[in-house]
Short mmCIF file of C-alpha atoms and ligand atoms in Angstrom, two decimals:
data_model
loop_
_atom_site.label_atom_id
_atom_site.label_comp_id
_atom_site.label_asym_id
_atom_site.label_seq_id
_atom_site.Cartn_x
_atom_site.Cartn_y
_atom_site.Cartn_z
CA MET K 1 -121.19 66.85 65.40
CA PRO K 2 -119.51 63.48 67.03
CA TYR K 3 -118.34 61.20 65.32
CA PRO K 4 -116.67 57.87 66.44
CA GLY K 5 -114.24 58.26 68.77
CA SER K 6 -114.66 61.81 70.32
CA ALA K 7 -116.93 60.31 73.25
CA PRO K 8 -116.18 57.58 76.09
CA GLU K 9 -119.41 55.47 74.91
CA SER K 10 -118.41 55.66 71.39
CA PRO K 11 -115.08 54.36 70.99
CA LEU K 12 -112.89 54.60 67.15
CA ARG K 13 -112.65 51.20 66.36
CA VAL K 14 -109.42 50.46 64.27
CA ALA K 15 -107.24 47.49 63.05
CA ILE K 16 -104.89 47.40 61.85
CA ILE K 17 -103.25 44.30 59.15
CA GLY K 18 -99.79 43.78 59.94
CA ALA K 19 -97.65 44.25 63.14
CA GLY K 20 -93.84 45.41 61.45
CA PRO K 21 -92.82 48.94 61.97
CA ALA K 22 -95.30 50.55 59.93
CA GLY K 23 -98.20 49.38 62.33
CA PHE K 24 -97.11 49.84 65.85
CA TYR K 25 -96.46 53.51 64.91
CA THR K 26 -99.81 54.21 63.33
CA ALA K 27 -100.88 52.69 66.72
CA ASP K 28 -99.33 54.74 68.47
CA HIS K 29 -100.06 57.93 67.37
CA LEU K 30 -103.18 56.78 67.67
CA LEU K 31 -103.05 55.79 71.47
CA LYS K 32 -101.04 58.84 71.95
CA ASN K 33 -104.30 60.90 71.24
CA LYS K 34 -106.19 62.64 73.93
CA THR K 35 -108.92 64.03 72.01
CA LEU K 36 -109.18 60.47 70.48
CA PHE K 37 -111.14 57.65 72.31
CA VAL K 38 -109.71 54.44 70.01
CA GLU K 39 -110.01 50.99 70.13
CA ILE K 40 -106.57 49.02 68.18
CA ASP K 41 -106.92 45.46 67.05
CA MET K 42 -103.79 44.42 64.82
CA PHE K 43 -103.30 42.01 63.53
CA ASP K 44 -101.06 39.61 61.67
CA ARG K 45 -100.82 36.68 59.40
CA LEU K 46 -97.03 35.03 61.70
CA PRO K 47 -97.62 34.73 65.08
CA THR K 48 -94.72 36.72 66.58
CA PRO K 49 -95.53 40.35 65.50
CA PHE K 50 -92.75 42.85 64.15
CA GLY K 51 -92.52 42.63 61.01
CA LEU K 52 -88.90 42.68 59.02
CA VAL K 53 -87.40 44.36 62.86
CA ARG K 54 -87.96 40.93 64.37
CA ALA K 55 -87.46 38.86 60.60
CA GLY K 56 -84.90 41.21 58.29
CA VAL K 57 -82.96 43.17 60.48
CA ALA K 58 -79.81 41.40 59.60
CA PRO K 59 -79.63 38.65 62.87
CA ASP K 60 -76.55 40.64 64.54
CA HIS K 61 -77.61 44.29 64.58
CA GLN K 62 -78.77 43.95 67.99
CA LYS K 63 -79.12 47.38 67.98
CA ILE K 64 -82.24 48.35 65.93
CA LYS K 65 -83.92 45.14 66.70
CA SER K 66 -84.11 47.55 70.79
CA VAL K 67 -86.21 49.05 69.12
CA THR K 68 -88.83 46.35 70.28
CA ARG K 69 -89.58 47.93 73.13
CA VAL K 70 -91.25 50.59 72.42
CA PHE K 71 -93.00 49.11 70.09
CA ASP K 72 -93.66 46.68 73.76
CA ARG K 73 -94.84 50.12 76.02
CA THR K 74 -97.39 50.69 72.40
CA ALA K 75 -99.34 46.78 73.21
CA GLN K 76 -99.56 47.76 76.77
CA LYS K 77 -102.11 50.19 76.68
CA PRO K 78 -105.35 48.48 78.00
CA ASN K 79 -107.40 49.93 74.22
CA PHE K 80 -105.19 47.55 72.19
CA ARG K 81 -105.27 43.81 71.36
CA TYR K 82 -103.02 41.38 69.02
CA PHE K 83 -103.84 39.10 67.41
CA GLY K 84 -101.12 37.82 65.82
CA TYR K 85 -101.39 33.86 62.99
CA VAL K 86 -104.92 35.42 62.32
CA GLU K 87 -104.44 35.92 58.10
CA LEU K 88 -106.57 38.52 55.68
CA GLY K 89 -108.03 36.64 53.41
CA ARG K 90 -107.49 33.22 55.33
CA HIS K 91 -109.01 33.42 58.02
CA LEU K 92 -110.58 37.51 57.46
CA SER K 93 -111.88 38.76 55.00
CA VAL K 94 -112.48 42.61 53.84
CA ASP K 95 -115.55 42.63 54.50
CA ASP K 96 -114.88 40.60 57.77
CA LEU K 97 -113.18 44.21 58.75
CA ARG K 98 -116.16 46.58 57.86
CA ARG K 99 -118.43 45.04 59.95
CA HIS K 100 -116.48 45.76 63.09
CA TYR K 101 -113.77 48.63 62.74
CA HIS K 102 -114.50 52.58 61.55
CA GLN K 103 -110.87 52.44 60.58
CA ILE K 104 -108.33 50.26 58.34
CA VAL K 105 -105.09 50.51 58.12
CA TYR K 106 -103.14 48.12 55.85
CA THR K 107 -99.30 47.83 56.77
CA VAL K 108 -98.10 44.57 55.57
CA GLY K 109 -95.23 45.51 53.81
CA THR K 110 -94.02 44.47 50.36
CA ALA K 111 -93.06 40.84 50.90
CA SER K 112 -91.53 40.09 47.40
CA ALA K 113 -88.90 40.77 45.59
CA ARG K 114 -87.84 42.62 42.38
CA LYS K 115 -86.61 40.53 39.10
CA MET K 116 -83.48 41.12 36.96
CA GLY K 117 -85.11 40.58 34.21
CA ILE K 118 -82.24 38.83 32.35
CA PRO K 119 -82.21 34.46 31.09
CA GLY K 120 -80.61 32.68 33.54
CA GLU K 121 -82.91 33.78 36.05
CA ASP K 122 -83.93 31.45 37.93
CA LEU K 123 -81.47 29.10 37.54
CA ALA K 124 -80.57 26.85 40.47
CA ARG K 125 -78.55 28.22 43.20
CA SER K 126 -79.89 31.95 41.86
CA HIS K 127 -82.02 33.53 44.82
CA SER K 128 -83.62 36.39 46.11
CA ALA K 129 -81.64 38.42 48.87
CA THR K 130 -85.41 38.45 50.66
CA GLU K 131 -85.82 34.35 50.94
CA PHE K 132 -81.93 34.52 52.44
CA VAL K 133 -82.76 37.14 55.05
CA GLY K 134 -85.41 35.66 55.94
CA TRP K 135 -83.95 32.44 56.33
CA VAL K 136 -80.92 33.55 58.65
CA ASN K 137 -83.67 35.26 60.18
CA GLY K 138 -85.49 32.64 60.61
CA HIS K 139 -88.71 33.06 59.35
CA PRO K 140 -90.67 30.27 59.03
CA ASP K 141 -91.78 31.13 55.03
CA HIS K 142 -88.45 30.88 54.78
CA ARG K 143 -86.13 28.38 57.09
CA GLU K 144 -86.64 25.34 55.16
CA ARG K 145 -84.93 26.78 51.90
CA THR K 146 -81.30 25.35 50.96
CA PHE K 147 -78.25 27.66 50.34
CA ASP K 148 -74.56 26.01 48.21
CA LEU K 149 -72.49 26.79 50.78
CA THR K 150 -69.97 24.91 49.37
CA GLN K 151 -69.56 28.17 46.04
CA GLU K 152 -66.32 29.28 46.53
CA ARG K 153 -67.55 32.70 44.63
CA VAL K 154 -71.16 34.14 45.33
CA THR K 155 -72.19 37.29 43.67
CA ILE K 156 -74.81 39.84 44.96
CA VAL K 157 -76.78 42.00 42.86
CA GLY K 158 -77.19 45.60 44.18
CA MET K 159 -75.27 47.77 46.62
CA GLY K 160 -78.12 48.56 49.24
CA ASN K 161 -78.13 47.99 53.02
CA VAL K 162 -79.89 44.92 51.93
CA ALA K 163 -76.50 43.41 50.37
CA LEU K 164 -74.72 44.61 52.36
CA ASP K 165 -76.29 42.64 55.69
CA VAL K 166 -75.86 39.86 53.41
CA ALA K 167 -72.26 39.73 52.25
CA ARG K 168 -71.96 40.75 56.18
CA ILE K 169 -73.66 37.32 57.36
CA LEU K 170 -71.80 35.58 54.28
CA ALA K 171 -68.60 36.72 55.64
CA LYS K 172 -68.54 36.54 59.02
CA THR K 173 -66.73 33.26 60.99
CA PRO K 174 -68.74 31.10 63.36
CA ALA K 175 -67.42 32.76 65.97
CA GLU K 176 -69.10 36.73 65.32
CA LEU K 177 -72.56 34.25 64.71
CA ALA K 178 -72.67 32.93 67.12
CA LYS K 179 -73.22 36.43 69.00
CA THR K 180 -76.71 36.54 67.09
CA ASP K 181 -79.23 35.43 67.39
CA ILE K 182 -79.30 34.25 64.32
CA ALA K 183 -81.76 30.83 63.38
CA ASP K 184 -79.47 27.79 64.89
CA TYR K 185 -80.37 25.57 61.49
CA ALA K 186 -78.92 28.82 59.05
CA LEU K 187 -75.41 29.27 61.64
CA ASP K 188 -74.11 25.57 62.16
CA ALA K 189 -74.75 26.14 57.62
CA LEU K 190 -73.00 29.00 58.16
CA SER K 191 -70.20 27.40 60.03
CA HIS K 192 -69.52 24.98 57.06
CA SER K 193 -69.59 27.33 54.69
CA ARG K 194 -67.02 27.58 51.71
CA VAL K 195 -67.24 30.32 50.17
CA ARG K 196 -64.53 32.26 49.73
CA GLU K 197 -64.95 35.60 47.36
CA ILE K 198 -67.70 37.76 47.48
CA HIS K 199 -68.48 40.17 44.71
CA ILE K 200 -71.07 43.33 45.15
CA LEU K 201 -72.35 44.87 41.89
CA ALA K 202 -73.42 48.27 41.65
CA ARG K 203 -74.79 48.88 37.95
CA ARG K 204 -73.38 53.33 38.09
CA GLY K 205 -70.92 54.54 40.25
CA PRO K 206 -69.21 54.66 43.80
CA ALA K 207 -70.75 58.36 44.26
CA GLN K 208 -74.54 56.91 43.82
CA ALA K 209 -74.07 53.82 45.79
CA ALA K 210 -78.00 52.71 48.04
CA CYS K 211 -75.54 51.35 51.14
CA THR K 212 -75.10 53.62 53.99
CA ILE K 213 -71.52 54.54 56.42
CA PRO K 214 -72.37 52.86 58.92
CA GLU K 215 -72.50 49.67 57.20
CA LEU K 216 -69.66 49.80 54.78
CA LYS K 217 -67.48 51.16 57.95
CA GLU K 218 -69.01 47.05 59.40
CA LEU K 219 -67.73 45.55 56.71
CA GLY K 220 -64.19 46.83 57.21
CA GLU K 221 -64.39 45.49 60.27
CA LEU K 222 -64.08 41.45 59.91
CA THR K 223 -62.46 39.75 61.48
CA ASP K 224 -61.41 37.24 58.07
CA ALA K 225 -62.77 39.01 55.12
CA ALA K 226 -60.83 41.95 53.58
CA ILE K 227 -62.51 44.56 50.96
CA PHE K 228 -61.33 45.64 47.71
CA THR K 229 -62.88 47.93 45.42
CA LEU K 230 -61.19 48.05 41.43
CA PRO K 231 -59.29 51.05 41.21
CA ARG K 232 -60.37 51.93 37.99
CA GLU K 233 -63.64 51.62 38.91
CA MET K 234 -63.67 54.26 41.49
CA LEU K 235 -62.61 57.34 39.10
CA LEU K 236 -65.38 59.66 39.17
CA ASP K 237 -66.63 61.21 36.38
CA ASP K 238 -67.83 64.70 36.29
CA ALA K 239 -71.67 64.70 37.07
CA SER K 240 -69.66 62.12 40.28
CA ARG K 241 -66.83 63.99 41.62
CA GLU K 242 -69.18 67.09 41.08
CA MET K 243 -72.49 64.84 44.16
CA VAL K 244 -68.95 64.37 46.33
CA GLU K 245 -67.42 67.66 46.10
CA LYS K 246 -70.29 69.01 47.42
CA ASP K 247 -71.62 66.37 49.22
CA GLY K 248 -71.01 65.57 52.84
CA GLN K 249 -71.79 61.72 52.75
CA THR K 250 -71.39 60.86 49.81
CA ARG K 251 -67.70 62.52 50.16
CA ARG K 252 -67.14 60.05 53.54
CA LYS K 253 -68.49 57.01 51.70
CA TYR K 254 -66.37 58.16 48.61
CA ASN K 255 -63.31 58.16 51.05
CA ILE K 256 -64.67 54.88 52.79
CA LEU K 257 -64.48 52.86 48.99
CA GLN K 258 -61.25 54.35 48.34
CA SER K 259 -59.96 53.29 51.02
CA TYR K 260 -60.74 49.49 51.36
CA ALA K 261 -58.23 49.54 47.11
CA ALA K 262 -55.84 47.93 48.51
CA GLY K 263 -57.87 45.39 49.67
CA THR K 264 -55.52 47.03 52.83
CA ASN K 265 -58.31 47.46 55.22
CA GLY K 266 -55.79 43.27 55.55
CA THR K 267 -54.14 41.04 54.78
CA GLY K 268 -54.15 37.23 55.17
CA LYS K 269 -57.71 36.91 55.74
CA ARG K 270 -59.31 33.92 54.85
CA ARG K 271 -62.33 36.01 53.15
CA LYS K 272 -62.68 38.31 50.31
CA ILE K 273 -65.73 41.23 49.50
CA VAL K 274 -64.72 42.63 46.31
CA PHE K 275 -67.03 45.85 45.44
CA ARG K 276 -67.65 45.95 41.64
CA PHE K 277 -69.15 49.43 40.07
CA LEU K 278 -70.10 50.52 36.41
CA VAL K 279 -71.59 46.86 35.95
CA SER K 280 -75.09 45.55 35.18
CA PRO K 281 -75.44 41.58 34.58
CA VAL K 282 -77.63 40.60 31.34
CA GLN K 283 -77.85 36.99 32.12
CA ILE K 284 -76.63 33.97 34.23
CA PHE K 285 -74.90 31.00 32.47
CA ASP K 286 -75.77 27.39 33.08
CA ASP K 287 -72.63 25.06 34.78
CA GLY K 288 -74.36 22.65 32.65
CA HIS K 289 -76.25 20.92 35.10
CA GLY K 290 -79.36 23.40 35.51
CA GLY K 291 -77.12 25.84 37.98
CA VAL K 292 -75.45 29.17 38.54
CA GLY K 293 -71.38 28.55 36.14
CA GLY K 294 -71.05 32.27 36.22
CA MET K 295 -72.41 35.80 34.88
CA GLN K 296 -72.68 37.69 31.90
CA LEU K 297 -72.04 42.14 32.78
CA MET K 298 -72.06 44.82 31.12
CA HIS K 299 -70.50 47.89 31.56
CA ASN K 300 -71.61 50.79 32.10
CA ARG K 301 -70.94 54.75 31.64
CA LEU K 302 -72.87 57.35 33.92
CA ALA K 303 -75.34 59.42 31.72
CA VAL K 304 -77.26 62.11 33.17
CA GLN K 305 -80.68 62.75 33.12
CA THR K 306 -82.64 66.06 32.12
CA GLY K 307 -84.04 66.71 35.19
CA GLY K 308 -80.32 65.76 37.11
CA GLY K 309 -80.98 62.16 37.95
CA ILE K 310 -77.95 59.69 37.15
CA ARG K 311 -78.43 56.74 34.97
CA PRO K 312 -75.96 53.85 33.66
CA GLU K 313 -75.56 53.43 30.48
CA ALA K 314 -74.06 50.24 28.42
CA THR K 315 -70.87 50.25 26.95
CA GLY K 316 -71.46 48.14 24.75
CA GLU K 317 -67.81 46.23 25.92
CA VAL K 318 -68.48 43.15 28.56
CA GLU K 319 -67.03 40.59 30.96
CA ARG K 320 -67.60 37.01 32.68
CA LEU K 321 -67.48 36.25 36.21
CA PRO K 322 -67.70 32.77 37.26
CA THR K 323 -69.71 32.24 39.77
CA GLY K 324 -71.39 29.83 41.93
CA LEU K 325 -74.42 31.31 43.25
CA VAL K 326 -75.98 34.66 43.07
CA PHE K 327 -79.00 36.39 45.23
CA ARG K 328 -80.75 39.38 43.75
CA SER K 329 -81.00 42.52 46.68
CA ILE K 330 -82.29 44.87 43.50
CA GLY K 331 -85.38 45.55 46.08
CA TYR K 332 -88.94 44.16 47.25
CA ARG K 333 -92.58 44.50 46.32
CA GLY K 334 -95.64 44.92 47.56
CA VAL K 335 -97.80 41.48 47.15
CA PRO K 336 -101.29 42.75 46.36
CA ILE K 337 -103.88 41.85 48.56
CA PRO K 338 -107.38 40.66 46.88
CA GLY K 339 -109.61 43.46 46.55
CA LEU K 340 -107.61 46.74 47.05
CA PRO K 341 -106.50 48.75 44.17
CA PHE K 342 -102.91 48.46 43.60
CA ASN K 343 -100.39 49.97 42.16
CA LYS K 344 -98.81 47.41 39.79
CA ARG K 345 -95.90 49.90 38.92
CA TYR K 346 -94.40 50.30 41.82
CA GLY K 347 -95.84 47.64 44.16
CA ILE K 348 -97.87 49.34 46.14
CA ILE K 349 -101.08 49.55 47.63
CA LEU K 350 -103.11 52.45 45.28
CA ASN K 351 -103.46 55.41 48.25
CA ALA K 352 -102.45 58.93 48.57
CA GLU K 353 -100.97 60.31 51.64
CA GLY K 354 -102.02 57.28 53.27
CA ARG K 355 -105.72 57.24 51.89
CA VAL K 356 -106.78 54.40 50.07
CA LEU K 357 -107.89 55.23 46.38
CA ASN K 358 -110.29 53.23 43.85
CA PRO K 359 -108.90 52.93 40.60
CA ASP K 360 -110.34 55.90 39.31
CA HIS K 361 -108.75 58.08 42.16
CA SER K 362 -111.66 58.45 44.26
CA PRO K 363 -110.37 58.04 48.00
CA ARG K 364 -111.85 54.38 50.59
CA PRO K 365 -113.46 55.66 52.82
CA GLY K 366 -112.36 54.54 56.09
CA GLU K 367 -109.30 52.44 54.57
CA TYR K 368 -105.88 53.14 54.98
CA THR K 369 -102.50 51.74 54.75
CA ALA K 370 -98.60 53.21 55.97
CA GLY K 371 -95.39 51.69 55.81
CA TRP K 372 -93.58 50.48 52.82
CA ILE K 373 -96.66 48.87 51.43
CA LYS K 374 -97.62 52.61 51.56
CA ARG K 375 -94.81 54.34 49.83
CA GLY K 376 -92.50 51.01 47.83
CA PRO K 377 -89.33 50.32 49.85
CA SER K 378 -87.32 52.28 50.99
CA GLY K 379 -85.63 54.44 54.32
CA ILE K 380 -84.51 52.78 58.03
CA VAL K 381 -87.61 51.59 61.00
CA GLY K 382 -87.72 55.30 62.50
CA THR K 383 -88.35 56.36 58.54
CA ASN K 384 -92.04 55.00 59.15
CA LYS K 385 -92.64 57.13 62.82
CA PRO K 386 -92.97 60.13 59.80
CA ASP K 387 -95.35 57.75 57.36
CA ALA K 388 -97.73 56.48 60.07
CA LEU K 389 -98.66 60.07 61.16
CA GLU K 390 -99.35 61.37 57.82
CA THR K 391 -101.48 58.22 57.49
CA VAL K 392 -103.04 58.88 60.62
CA LYS K 393 -103.55 62.94 59.80
CA ARG K 394 -105.62 61.56 57.60
CA MET K 395 -107.58 58.67 59.41
CA LEU K 396 -108.68 62.07 61.96
CA GLU K 397 -109.11 64.58 58.76
CA ASP K 398 -111.95 62.36 57.66
CA LEU K 399 -113.28 61.81 61.35
CA GLN K 400 -114.37 64.89 61.64
CA ASN K 401 -115.66 65.12 58.42
CA GLY K 402 -117.47 62.58 59.02
CA VAL K 403 -115.89 60.08 56.24
CA HIS K 404 -115.38 56.45 57.95
CA LEU K 405 -117.06 52.44 57.48
CA SER K 406 -120.29 52.21 58.91
CA PRO K 407 -119.37 48.73 61.43
CA GLU K 408 -123.01 46.80 62.10
CA ALA K 409 -121.06 45.09 65.28
CA PRO K 410 -118.00 47.49 66.80
CA GLN K 411 -117.90 45.27 69.31
CA GLY K 412 -114.81 43.92 70.97
CA GLU K 413 -115.62 40.75 72.39
CA ALA K 414 -117.66 39.82 68.51
CA VAL K 415 -114.07 40.18 67.07
CA ARG K 416 -112.74 38.27 69.42
CA GLU K 417 -115.00 34.98 68.78
CA LEU K 418 -115.22 36.04 65.42
CA VAL K 419 -111.32 35.61 65.40
CA ALA K 420 -111.97 32.03 68.03
CA SER K 421 -114.18 30.51 65.40
CA ARG K 422 -111.78 30.90 62.24
CA GLN K 423 -108.90 30.48 64.38
CA PRO K 424 -108.61 28.63 67.50
CA HIS K 425 -104.79 28.99 67.36
CA TYR K 426 -104.53 32.99 66.94
CA PHE K 427 -101.47 35.03 69.21
CA THR K 428 -102.70 37.23 72.06
CA TYR K 429 -99.65 39.46 73.41
CA ALA K 430 -99.11 37.94 76.54
CA ASP K 431 -99.36 35.28 73.50
CA TRP K 432 -95.84 36.56 72.57
CA GLN K 433 -94.29 37.44 75.46
CA LYS K 434 -94.13 33.97 76.52
CA LEU K 435 -92.71 32.44 73.68
CA ASP K 436 -90.02 36.09 73.68
CA ALA K 437 -89.14 34.72 77.53
CA LEU K 438 -88.83 31.45 76.03
CA GLU K 439 -86.32 32.78 73.38
CA THR K 440 -84.37 34.37 75.35
CA GLN K 441 -84.32 31.68 77.70
CA ARG K 442 -82.33 29.39 74.64
CA GLY K 443 -80.15 31.97 73.76
CA GLN K 444 -78.84 32.25 77.63
CA VAL K 445 -78.20 29.30 77.71
CA GLN K 446 -76.13 29.64 75.15
CA GLY K 447 -74.86 33.06 74.87
CA ARG K 448 -76.90 35.06 72.71
CA PRO K 449 -79.86 37.36 72.44
CA ARG K 450 -82.29 34.38 71.99
CA VAL K 451 -82.45 31.13 70.12
CA LYS K 452 -86.08 31.71 68.12
CA PHE K 453 -88.80 29.28 67.57
CA THR K 454 -88.98 29.37 63.92
CA ARG K 455 -91.18 26.82 62.37
CA ILE K 456 -95.54 27.45 63.90
CA GLU K 457 -96.30 24.18 65.38
CA GLU K 458 -93.34 24.46 67.09
CA MET K 459 -94.68 27.76 68.48
CA VAL K 460 -98.28 27.04 69.18
CA ALA K 461 -97.04 23.68 71.65
CA ALA K 462 -94.29 26.15 73.45
CA VAL K 463 -97.19 28.96 73.80
CA LYS K 464 -100.41 26.63 74.09
CA GLY K 465 -99.10 23.05 74.72
P1 NAP G 1 -81.41 50.21 48.09
O1 NAP G 1 -81.37 50.09 49.11
O2 NAP G 1 -82.89 50.53 46.69
O3 NAP G 1 -80.41 49.20 46.89
C1 NAP G 1 -80.92 48.86 45.77
C2 NAP G 1 -80.29 48.63 44.64
O4 NAP G 1 -80.28 48.10 44.23
C3 NAP G 1 -79.01 49.65 44.21
O5 NAP G 1 -77.48 49.42 44.86
C4 NAP G 1 -79.20 49.79 42.76
O6 NAP G 1 -78.99 50.71 42.35
C5 NAP G 1 -79.48 48.29 43.02
N1 NAP G 1 -80.64 48.39 41.37
C6 NAP G 1 -81.87 47.92 41.22
N2 NAP G 1 -82.64 47.80 40.22
C7 NAP G 1 -81.24 47.15 39.65
C8 NAP G 1 -81.52 46.47 38.15
N3 NAP G 1 -82.09 46.43 37.70
N4 NAP G 1 -79.79 45.72 38.30
C9 NAP G 1 -79.29 46.39 39.23
N5 NAP G 1 -78.98 47.26 40.03
C10 NAP G 1 -80.42 47.76 40.29
O7 NAP G 1 -82.82 48.56 47.90
P2 NAP G 1 -82.49 47.70 49.35
O8 NAP G 1 -80.47 47.41 49.82
O9 NAP G 1 -83.79 46.83 49.26
O10 NAP G 1 -82.48 48.56 50.98
C11 NAP G 1 -83.78 49.05 51.64
C12 NAP G 1 -84.50 49.76 52.34
O11 NAP G 1 -84.04 48.89 53.67
C13 NAP G 1 -83.44 51.14 52.14
O12 NAP G 1 -84.33 52.39 52.71
C14 NAP G 1 -82.20 50.78 53.16
O13 NAP G 1 -81.14 51.42 53.46
C15 NAP G 1 -83.13 50.08 54.42
N6 NAP G 1 -82.21 49.11 54.89
C16 NAP G 1 -81.65 50.00 56.11
C17 NAP G 1 -80.31 48.52 57.12
C18 NAP G 1 -79.92 49.47 58.01
O14 NAP G 1 -80.04 50.87 58.38
N7 NAP G 1 -78.97 48.77 58.17
C19 NAP G 1 -80.38 47.67 56.84
C20 NAP G 1 -81.35 46.37 55.59
C21 NAP G 1 -82.41 47.29 54.55
P3 NAP G 1 -79.42 51.88 41.62
O15 NAP G 1 -78.80 53.00 43.15
O16 NAP G 1 -78.69 52.19 40.82
O17 NAP G 1 -81.33 52.26 41.82
#
């Protein structure tokens, strides 16, 4: 049975919503399939592509950002088009997509931050790490935010790699930051920062820390920040000792943390980063003026669950930690797409191996998902490659079984006209490349990888005149 994509005269038309790593890897897997004739249109609500690689990966991690060269190669393929600054739900609806595509893939990521759900969380100077990361990276949604860097003590809740990114950016010297592509306004604000102490809180112990080894080591190499752990919080219970003995990665991580025990990685440094374990914030105190004044921490012990999981359990002992600025870095959540079934518990699109499901768990023909909005916010950029492959395999299986959408107008030109009528300022990939060249040129003058445009109007003006 012929199916869309099985012959050049009837190409498979795919819409990918979201131009982050999951979107690009999905496009790449489809375009590399030698037996498939496919036309891909990728949409993003921002003019600029690359999702979290541009706006989430820390500005001092340029090596990770260099994956965009791989995405560039995908975008150069003749059957690929980019429509930037086109938002699903604003410029296009899911019904519009159904009229023009056989398959739709949602790769929109997880845009919102999880909340702690404790009193005082909404006080002034209590923020999500997501906002700070977006701000330092010049994300248009976050560029107008302000963070009170006159505070001397900052507390970060959570000990994943995002928490370490926030700590590192707060702890770096202006000279260290000036080599990166951090947004200009953030470089300026951080150059005047009075932050002296950064506390990173984990609710479990050192053997369960969520961060990874390279990020942990990197903190120990900062010019002007010494790292501390508290000896009593480094003591291991039986289950944690077993983890450290049995697992090489956990052992290395533990040993690095141990090496920080007395702040011996640097004397005479201006800033201090303190790793705290077995503590959970239970309240944020008001300083009397509506801002963060301190935190109440509950001390924990570890309990082994049936099934082997290790959970924190409150001991009843509490501690007051004075602090003026709080960042919660406890994970992300997806934002529901109107009209698409959503798994509220996990904050992801309801799906099985990338096939979007109805609330009764029957598959929705022709609709798929990949990346964090499919599996939740875990893994590194490269994790999205196998994740996207799983989705593409299901897409091809369905296609061969005759399961796909039946678009009324499966023509590329019809989509271009529709987009142009709804969003005349849409960005093509060539538009993005112009902006990219301008940013890089601005960077060269300052000896930096790039100086970003951070307002959408400025991006449009720079490219479209
Ligand atoms: P994460 O790695 O899942 O870490 C979340 C942290 O929040 C954990 O320490 C977790 O503790 C803690 N937490 C969760 N709920 C909490 C609560 N209610 N109260 C207190 N603590 C709580 O998430 P992430 O840091 O946002 O990173 C997301 C993903 O991106 C990860 O896979 C990460 O490795 C990746 N990433 C990678 C890089 C890099 O490669 N350089 C950089 C940034 C992000 P428990 O462990 O006890 O649950």
